Every structure is written in C-alpha cells, then in structure tokens.
Coordinates of C-alpha atoms in Angstrom, one line a residue:
Chain A
M189 CA -5.3 17.3 -9.5
E190 CA -3.1 17.1 -6.4
P191 CA 0.4 16.1 -7.4
D192 CA 1.5 12.6 -6.3
P193 CA 3.2 12.7 -2.9
P194 CA 6.9 12.0 -2.9
R195 CA 6.4 8.3 -2.0
A196 CA 9.0 5.6 -2.4
H197 CA 8.3 3.4 -5.4
H198 CA 7.6 0.2 -3.3
D199 CA 4.9 2.1 -1.3
L200 CA 2.0 1.2 -3.5
G201 CA -1.1 1.7 -1.4
G202 CA -3.9 3.5 -3.3
I203 CA -1.7 4.8 -6.2
P204 CA -3.8 5.6 -9.3
R205 CA -1.3 3.8 -11.7
Y206 CA -2.8 0.4 -10.8
A207 CA -6.4 1.5 -10.3
C208 CA -7.5 -0.2 -13.5
E209 CA -5.1 -3.1 -13.4
P210 CA -6.9 -6.4 -13.0
V211 CA -5.4 -8.9 -10.6
D212 CA -4.6 -12.4 -11.8
P213 CA -6.2 -14.7 -9.1
A214 CA -4.9 -17.9 -10.7
P215 CA -2.7 -20.1 -8.5
H216 CA 1.0 -20.0 -9.5
S217 CA 3.4 -22.6 -8.2
L218 CA 6.7 -21.6 -6.8
T219 CA 9.7 -22.8 -8.7
D220 CA 12.6 -24.6 -7.0
F221 CA 14.6 -21.3 -7.2
D222 CA 11.8 -19.5 -5.4
K223 CA 11.6 -22.0 -2.6
E224 CA 15.4 -22.1 -2.1
V225 CA 15.7 -18.3 -1.9
D226 CA 12.8 -18.2 0.5
A227 CA 14.4 -20.9 2.7
L228 CA 17.8 -19.2 2.5
R229 CA 16.3 -15.9 3.7
Q230 CA 14.7 -17.8 6.7
V231 CA 18.0 -19.5 7.6
L232 CA 19.9 -16.2 7.5
G233 CA 17.1 -14.6 9.6
L234 CA 16.9 -17.4 12.2
K235 CA 20.7 -17.3 12.6
G236 CA 20.7 -13.6 13.2
I237 CA 22.7 -12.9 10.0
M238 CA 20.1 -10.6 8.5
T239 CA 16.7 -9.3 9.5
V240 CA 13.6 -9.2 7.5
D241 CA 13.9 -5.4 7.5
E242 CA 17.3 -5.6 5.9
L243 CA 15.8 -7.8 3.2
R244 CA 13.1 -5.1 2.7
R245 CA 15.6 -2.3 2.7
G246 CA 17.6 -4.1 0.0
I247 CA 14.4 -4.7 -2.1
E248 CA 13.4 -1.0 -1.7
A249 CA 16.9 0.0 -2.9
I250 CA 16.3 -1.7 -6.2
P251 CA 15.8 1.0 -8.9
E252 CA 12.1 1.4 -9.8
A253 CA 12.3 0.0 -13.3
D254 CA 14.1 -3.1 -12.1
Y255 CA 11.8 -3.4 -9.0
H256 CA 8.8 -3.8 -11.3
A257 CA 10.6 -5.9 -13.9
L258 CA 12.1 -8.4 -11.6
G259 CA 10.3 -11.5 -10.3
Y260 CA 9.5 -11.6 -6.6
Y261 CA 12.3 -13.9 -5.6
Q262 CA 14.7 -12.3 -8.1
R263 CA 14.3 -9.2 -5.9
W264 CA 14.9 -11.2 -2.8
I265 CA 18.1 -12.8 -4.0
R266 CA 19.4 -9.4 -5.1
S267 CA 18.6 -7.9 -1.7
I268 CA 20.2 -10.9 0.1
T269 CA 23.4 -10.5 -2.0
D270 CA 23.4 -6.8 -1.5
T271 CA 23.0 -7.1 2.3
L272 CA 25.7 -9.8 2.6
L273 CA 28.1 -7.6 0.6
R274 CA 27.3 -4.5 2.6
K275 CA 27.9 -6.3 5.9
G276 CA 31.2 -7.7 4.7
L277 CA 30.0 -11.3 5.2
I278 CA 30.9 -12.0 1.6
T279 CA 33.2 -10.0 -0.7
E280 CA 32.8 -8.9 -4.3
A281 CA 35.9 -10.9 -5.2
E282 CA 34.5 -14.1 -3.7
L283 CA 31.2 -13.6 -5.5
R284 CA 32.8 -12.7 -8.8
A285 CA 35.0 -15.8 -8.6
A286 CA 32.0 -18.0 -7.8
L287 CA 30.0 -16.5 -10.7
E288 CA 32.8 -17.1 -13.1
Q289 CA 33.2 -20.7 -11.9
G290 CA 29.5 -21.2 -12.5
A291 CA 29.3 -19.5 -15.9
Chain B
M1282 CA 3.6 8.6 24.9
I1283 CA 0.8 6.2 25.5
H1284 CA -2.3 6.2 23.3
P1285 CA -5.3 4.5 24.9
P1286 CA -7.9 2.7 22.7
G1287 CA -10.3 5.3 21.3
A1288 CA -7.7 8.1 21.3
M1289 CA -7.5 10.2 18.1
V1290 CA -4.0 10.4 16.7
R1291 CA -2.4 12.1 13.7
V1292 CA 0.2 10.3 11.6
K1293 CA 3.2 12.6 11.2
D1294 CA 3.4 14.4 7.9
D1295 CA 7.0 13.4 7.5
W1296 CA 8.7 12.3 4.3
P1297 CA 12.1 10.8 5.2
E1298 CA 12.3 9.1 1.9
T1299 CA 12.9 12.5 0.3
S1300 CA 16.1 13.0 2.2
G1301 CA 18.2 9.9 1.7
P1302 CA 18.2 6.1 2.3
C1303 CA 15.7 5.0 4.8
H1304 CA 13.3 2.1 5.6
I1305 CA 9.9 3.1 7.0
R1306 CA 6.8 1.1 7.6
T1307 CA 4.3 4.0 7.6
P1308 CA 2.6 4.0 4.2
H1309 CA 2.6 7.3 2.3
Y1310 CA -1.2 7.5 2.1
L1311 CA -1.6 7.9 5.8
R1312 CA 0.9 10.8 6.4
G1313 CA -0.9 13.7 8.0
H1314 CA -4.1 11.8 8.4
V1315 CA -6.1 11.4 11.7
G1316 CA -7.2 8.0 12.9
Q1317 CA -8.4 6.3 16.0
V1318 CA -6.4 3.9 18.1
V1319 CA -8.0 0.5 18.2
R1320 CA -5.5 -1.2 20.5
A1321 CA -1.8 -1.3 21.5
L1322 CA -0.1 -4.3 19.9
G1323 CA 3.0 -4.5 22.0
A1324 CA 6.5 -3.2 21.5
F1325 CA 8.9 -4.3 18.7
P1326 CA 12.4 -3.4 17.7
D1327 CA 12.4 -0.3 15.5
P1328 CA 12.4 -1.5 11.8
E1329 CA 14.0 1.8 10.7
A1330 CA 17.1 0.8 12.7
L1331 CA 16.9 -2.9 12.0
A1332 CA 17.0 -2.3 8.3
F1333 CA 20.5 -0.9 8.6
A1334 CA 21.7 -3.4 11.2
R1335 CA 21.8 -0.6 13.8
P1336 CA 20.9 -1.1 17.5
A1337 CA 17.1 -1.0 17.5
A1338 CA 15.1 0.5 20.4
R1339 CA 11.7 -1.2 21.1
R1340 CA 8.8 0.9 20.0
A1341 CA 5.2 0.6 20.9
L1342 CA 3.0 -0.5 18.0
Y1343 CA -0.7 0.5 17.6
H1344 CA -3.5 -0.6 15.4
V1345 CA -5.1 2.6 14.1
L1346 CA -8.4 2.9 12.2
F1347 CA -9.0 5.4 9.4
P1348 CA -12.3 6.0 7.6
Q1349 CA -11.8 5.4 3.8
P1350 CA -13.4 8.7 2.8
S1351 CA -10.8 10.6 4.9
L1352 CA -8.0 9.0 2.9
W1353 CA -9.4 8.9 -0.7
P1354 CA -11.7 11.3 -2.6
D1355 CA -13.5 8.1 -3.8
G1356 CA -13.6 6.3 -0.4
R1357 CA -16.8 4.7 0.4
P1358 CA -18.5 6.0 3.6
G1359 CA -18.5 3.3 6.3
D1360 CA -15.5 1.4 4.9
E1361 CA -12.2 1.6 6.8
V1362 CA -8.5 1.0 6.7
M1363 CA -6.7 -0.4 9.8
V1364 CA -2.9 -0.2 9.9
E1365 CA -0.1 -1.0 12.4
I1366 CA 1.8 2.2 13.2
F1367 CA 4.7 2.8 15.5
E1368 CA 4.4 5.3 18.3
H1369 CA 7.1 7.7 16.9
W1370 CA 4.9 8.2 13.9
L1371 CA 1.9 9.3 15.9
E1372 CA 0.9 12.5 17.7
P1373 CA -2.2 13.2 19.7
A1374 CA -5.0 14.8 17.7
S1375 CA -8.1 16.3 19.2
Chain C
M148 CA 25.7 -0.8 -5.4
S149 CA 27.8 -3.6 -6.9
D150 CA 27.3 -4.2 -10.6
L151 CA 27.3 -7.9 -9.7
L152 CA 23.8 -7.4 -8.4
Q153 CA 22.6 -7.1 -12.0
T154 CA 23.4 -10.8 -12.4
D155 CA 20.5 -13.1 -13.0
G156 CA 19.0 -14.4 -9.7
A157 CA 19.6 -18.1 -10.4
A158 CA 23.3 -17.4 -11.1
L159 CA 23.5 -15.4 -7.9
L160 CA 22.0 -18.1 -5.9
A161 CA 24.3 -20.7 -7.4
A162 CA 27.3 -18.6 -6.6
L163 CA 26.2 -17.9 -3.1
R164 CA 25.6 -21.5 -2.2
P165 CA 29.2 -22.6 -1.9
I166 CA 30.3 -19.3 -0.3
L167 CA 27.7 -19.4 2.4
A168 CA 28.3 -23.1 3.1
A169 CA 32.0 -22.6 3.4
K170 CA 31.6 -19.7 5.8
G171 CA 29.0 -21.5 7.9
L172 CA 26.4 -18.9 7.2
A173 CA 23.9 -21.2 5.5
S174 CA 24.5 -24.9 4.7
P175 CA 22.5 -26.9 2.2
A176 CA 21.1 -29.0 5.0
E177 CA 19.9 -25.9 6.9
I178 CA 18.2 -24.6 3.8
E179 CA 16.7 -27.9 3.0
A180 CA 15.3 -28.2 6.5
R181 CA 13.7 -24.7 6.4
L182 CA 12.2 -25.5 3.0
A183 CA 10.7 -28.7 4.3
E184 CA 9.3 -26.8 7.3
T185 CA 7.8 -24.1 5.1
E186 CA 6.1 -26.6 2.9
R187 CA 4.3 -28.1 5.9
A188 CA 2.3 -24.9 6.1
S189 CA -0.6 -24.5 3.7
P190 CA -4.1 -23.2 3.5
A191 CA -5.3 -26.5 4.9
R192 CA -3.7 -25.6 8.2
G193 CA -5.6 -22.3 8.3
A194 CA -8.8 -24.0 7.2
A195 CA -8.6 -26.5 10.2
I196 CA -8.1 -23.6 12.6
V197 CA -11.2 -21.9 11.1
A198 CA -13.3 -25.0 11.4
R199 CA -12.3 -25.5 15.0
A200 CA -13.1 -21.9 15.8
W201 CA -16.6 -22.3 14.2
T202 CA -17.4 -25.4 16.3
D203 CA -15.6 -24.6 19.6
P204 CA -16.5 -21.3 21.1
P205 CA -13.8 -21.3 23.9
F206 CA -11.2 -22.0 21.2
R207 CA -12.5 -19.2 19.1
A208 CA -12.3 -16.8 22.1
R209 CA -8.7 -17.9 22.7
L210 CA -7.8 -17.6 19.0
L211 CA -9.1 -14.0 18.8
A212 CA -7.4 -13.0 22.1
D213 CA -4.0 -14.6 21.3
G214 CA -3.6 -16.1 17.9
T215 CA 0.1 -17.0 18.4
A216 CA -0.3 -19.0 21.6
T217 CA -3.5 -20.6 20.5
V218 CA -2.2 -22.0 17.2
E219 CA 1.0 -23.0 18.9
A220 CA -1.0 -25.1 21.2
L221 CA -2.3 -26.9 18.1
G222 CA 1.3 -27.9 17.3
I223 CA 2.0 -25.2 14.7
P224 CA 5.6 -24.0 15.1
M225 CA 5.6 -20.2 15.9
R226 CA 9.0 -19.8 17.3
G227 CA 10.8 -17.2 15.3
A228 CA 7.6 -16.4 13.4
P229 CA 5.9 -13.0 13.8
P230 CA 2.9 -12.9 16.1
L231 CA -0.4 -13.9 14.6
G232 CA -3.5 -11.8 14.9
V233 CA -6.9 -13.2 13.9
L234 CA -9.6 -10.8 12.6
E235 CA -13.2 -12.0 13.0
N236 CA -15.7 -11.3 10.3
T237 CA -19.3 -10.7 11.3
A238 CA -22.6 -10.1 9.5
T239 CA -21.7 -6.4 9.4
L240 CA -17.9 -6.3 9.3
H241 CA -15.7 -7.9 6.7
H242 CA -11.9 -7.9 6.8
L243 CA -9.5 -7.8 3.8
V244 CA -5.8 -8.2 4.4
V245 CA -3.1 -6.6 2.3
C246 CA 0.5 -5.5 2.6
T247 CA 1.0 -2.3 0.6
L248 CA 4.7 -2.1 1.3
C249 CA 5.9 -5.6 0.6
S250 CA 4.0 -8.9 1.1
C251 CA 3.6 -9.6 4.8
Y252 CA 1.4 -12.7 5.0
P253 CA 0.4 -15.1 7.8
R254 CA 2.7 -17.8 6.5
A255 CA 2.8 -19.9 9.6
V256 CA -0.9 -20.7 9.1
L257 CA -1.4 -20.3 5.3
G258 CA 1.9 -21.1 3.8
Y259 CA 3.6 -19.2 0.9
P260 CA 1.7 -16.0 -0.1
P261 CA -0.1 -16.5 -3.4
F262 CA 1.0 -14.8 -6.5
W263 CA -1.9 -12.3 -6.6
Y264 CA -1.2 -11.2 -3.0
K265 CA 2.3 -10.1 -4.0
S266 CA 1.2 -8.3 -7.2
A267 CA 1.4 -4.5 -7.5
G268 CA -2.3 -4.3 -8.6
Y269 CA -3.5 -6.1 -5.4
R270 CA -1.2 -4.0 -3.1
A271 CA -2.3 -0.7 -4.8
R272 CA -6.0 -1.3 -5.0
A273 CA -6.9 -3.1 -1.8
V274 CA -6.8 -0.1 0.5
R275 CA -8.6 2.2 -1.9
D276 CA -11.1 0.1 -3.9
P277 CA -11.6 -3.1 -1.8
R278 CA -15.1 -3.8 -3.2
G279 CA -14.0 -3.4 -6.8
L280 CA -11.0 -5.6 -6.1
I281 CA -12.8 -8.5 -4.4
A282 CA -15.5 -8.4 -7.1
E283 CA -12.7 -9.9 -9.4
W284 CA -13.1 -13.0 -7.3
G285 CA -16.8 -12.8 -7.7
T286 CA -17.2 -11.6 -4.1
V287 CA -20.0 -9.1 -3.6
L288 CA -20.8 -8.0 0.0
P289 CA -24.1 -6.5 1.1
Q290 CA -24.1 -2.7 1.3
T291 CA -24.8 -3.0 5.0
T292 CA -21.4 -4.8 5.6
R293 CA -18.5 -2.5 6.4
I294 CA -15.2 -3.4 4.9
R295 CA -12.2 -3.0 7.1
V296 CA -9.0 -3.3 5.0
V297 CA -6.0 -4.3 7.2
D298 CA -2.8 -3.0 5.8
S299 CA -0.2 -5.4 7.3
T300 CA 2.7 -3.1 7.6
A301 CA 4.7 -4.1 10.7
D302 CA 5.3 -6.9 13.1
Y303 CA 2.0 -8.8 13.2
R304 CA 0.7 -11.2 10.6
W305 CA -3.1 -11.2 10.2
M306 CA -5.5 -13.9 9.1
V307 CA -9.3 -13.6 8.7
L308 CA -11.7 -15.8 10.6
P309 CA -14.5 -15.9 8.0
L310 CA -18.2 -16.0 8.8
R311 CA -19.5 -19.6 8.9
P312 CA -21.8 -20.0 5.9
E313 CA -25.5 -20.8 6.3
G314 CA -26.5 -24.3 5.5
T315 CA -23.7 -25.9 7.5
A316 CA -25.5 -26.7 10.8
G317 CA -24.4 -30.0 12.2
W318 CA -21.4 -30.3 9.9
S319 CA -18.3 -32.0 11.3
E320 CA -15.1 -30.0 11.7
A321 CA -13.5 -31.9 8.8
E322 CA -16.5 -31.1 6.5
L323 CA -16.3 -27.4 7.5
A324 CA -12.5 -27.3 7.0
A325 CA -13.0 -28.6 3.4
L326 CA -15.1 -25.6 2.7
V327 CA -12.5 -23.0 3.6
R328 CA -10.2 -21.7 0.9
E329 CA -7.0 -19.6 1.0
G330 CA -8.8 -16.5 -0.1
D331 CA -11.4 -16.8 2.6
M332 CA -8.7 -16.3 5.2
I333 CA -7.4 -13.1 3.5
G334 CA -10.9 -11.8 2.7
V335 CA -11.0 -11.8 -1.1
T336 CA -13.6 -14.5 -0.9
V337 CA -16.1 -15.8 1.6
P338 CA -16.9 -19.5 2.2
R339 CA -19.8 -20.8 0.3
V340 CA -21.8 -24.1 0.4
K341 CA -21.8 -25.6 -3.0
G342 CA -25.3 -25.3 -4.6
A343 CA -26.6 -23.1 -1.8
T344 CA -28.1 -19.8 -2.7
D345 CA -26.3 -16.7 -1.6
A346 CA -27.9 -15.6 1.6
H347 CA -27.0 -12.0 0.8
A348 CA -28.3 -12.0 -2.7

C-alpha cells in the first residue's frame, strides 16, 4: 500500500477513510443559528471585511478532531471569530466581556 | 503561460501544506497528475493570498479533465474528473 | 489561536452581535436583509431555469455559454455572487458536482447546500466512486454513459442541466419545472416521470 499523501485534513477527495460511509440523503432544515451565521458571513464578504478564502483558511485551521466533530456552521462562526480577531477588527477583551455578559 | 484547450498539463507535485500555514485550492489527489485543458475560465484573485488578506494577483483559471483510472487504482475507464486549477499549479506536459 | 474560539458557536454569535453592530461591521438589519435574500433562492429557482432551457433552445444556448448573465437576465441577483457555469448532461455524458475542499455550491440558483452535499462522505466519495455514491439515491446510469465528476474547487459555481426525461413531449414549462429536483441539478439523481418506466433499464 502506498502511504497516504501528506494532505490537509479538510482535503477529502477520494480518501479511503470514507469509502464505505453511506451518505444521508434526507433533507435537514437549517436552524436559525445556521442561517444567521450564513448571512453574517455574506455581510462581512459584501462589505469587504473578510473574503470567502479567509473563511476557508480559518475553517482549515481548526484542528482535525474539532473539524470533524463540529457542525458546519459551528466551524464557520469559529472561523469568522478567528479572522476578526486576527485582523484586529475585534479584540479578545471585547469578546471576553461580551461572552461574560451573555453567560 | 497560456494553455489552449486540448493542451496536456501536469499539476505540480507540490505540498505546501507540509511547510506551514497555507490555503490552496488544488486538491491533493491531483498533484503530479496529467490532465487535458478543457477551457480557460478567466482570471481571479489568487485565493492563496486572499486567504491571508494579502494583495492578490489575478491568476488564470482552467478547467482541466482527468481520466478516473489515472487518479485511482479502482477508477472506471471512461469516467472523468474535471477540476478548476489555477495557472501557477500547472506546467506543460507532453 | 485564542482559547475563546473553543466557545460554543451560539455563544460566540451572541457575543459578536453587539460588537459588530457597535463597530458598524455588521448590523442586525444588514444580516436580516441578507438572510431574506438568501431564502429567496431555492431549488425551485433552478428548476424553472432547467424547464426554460428544455423548451427554449436559444435560451439553452445562452445559458450554457454564459450562465451568470443568462440567469441575471431572468432577475436572479448575481452581483457579488461567484460566476455560474452550467453543465449539460447528454445521453452519453452525466455530470456530478462536488466540492472536495469545502462546500462550494451554486447557491444563487439552488439556495443553501443540502446537508449531504457538505458531508465528509459525499466529499470523499464523489470523485472516486461516483457510481456507487449516486446508487444511494437509486440512480443507476447506463454503462454507456460517461460520468464526469466536477470538483468545484475555485471561483465558479456549477449547476447541472439534466437530460429532459422521455414521456414529457408537449409538457408546459411549469409542468416540467415541477419534475426537477435539487439532486437533479447536482447530478445525484436524474428527473423521472412518475410511473414511467426507466428508459435505460
């Protein structure tokens, strides 16, 4: 057997791990959370605040175990937050305070 | 470099993900493989730069066709994979 | 990476809302407007495009040549959206769309990507075992039909123009549109007339 190439963990095309995994074709509705995160990403994109490639980079930076454990839009909100922090558009202190206020 | 429709091209056998943070749109399973240019799709800002909010040069994007059996030992003859690949990932193959 | 990123997503979103609003980065009204715009797109929109292409050859030619401009002329907002490419199925060529790297999807014409499209199993298997994959939807193509899997990796978004099923001669555009399902426009299924026998079987 050829060893697996050193692919990134989001780069899933053809990998044997899922070869026998059935796909669930049932419709799943999006939650209000999903839709809001989706719309927020679009607003940030349209206003030139973050690109879709920054969103993807942030998703790809999520450690492999978390990447597969998190829901789709959970990955997105984590990437959006990561990107806004990296760019200095929000600060950790602001985020921490807002989280504490919401807790 | 301009690749006309029908030209044979090789996807570079590069693995930037092994040497630090990056964002690339060339799937791992195509690296080093030869395909045929179907058409040029226009030029788009380089996603590898956009991902890090760096100034992004426009790069030509091509639709490239690969026979399934050349990619997978279990690929079915006749079946194909067609993928958008940026010019800086392609080199002429003859 | 900040440890705050480990926070549950709903809490992160709730915390971001007031910060982004106060900084003018994203207001609740802007988010609400985008959400409403996004919800206007659904597979019905794509199905109407398909039915038009089946009944109007010049439209079909324009759609295949320039998907973006052609659907924009129908009133579908494409500003800020990635360009749209349309892949025509024929009796000998079947297209199946996947994004192995994330979940690129022709949202402007089909709406939110379905759950299965985003799953690791779909993303992993489509490029390698397309026939085994679509068999899970009950789709079996003739051996003489080539499958061309389109891995949507970059700036275009791709939708499939399925083959018009037999037994639909003389049908109106609305009747044809009602036949077309989400999966037909990604290639996991093909449109069928209810009760008709499979022409390929």
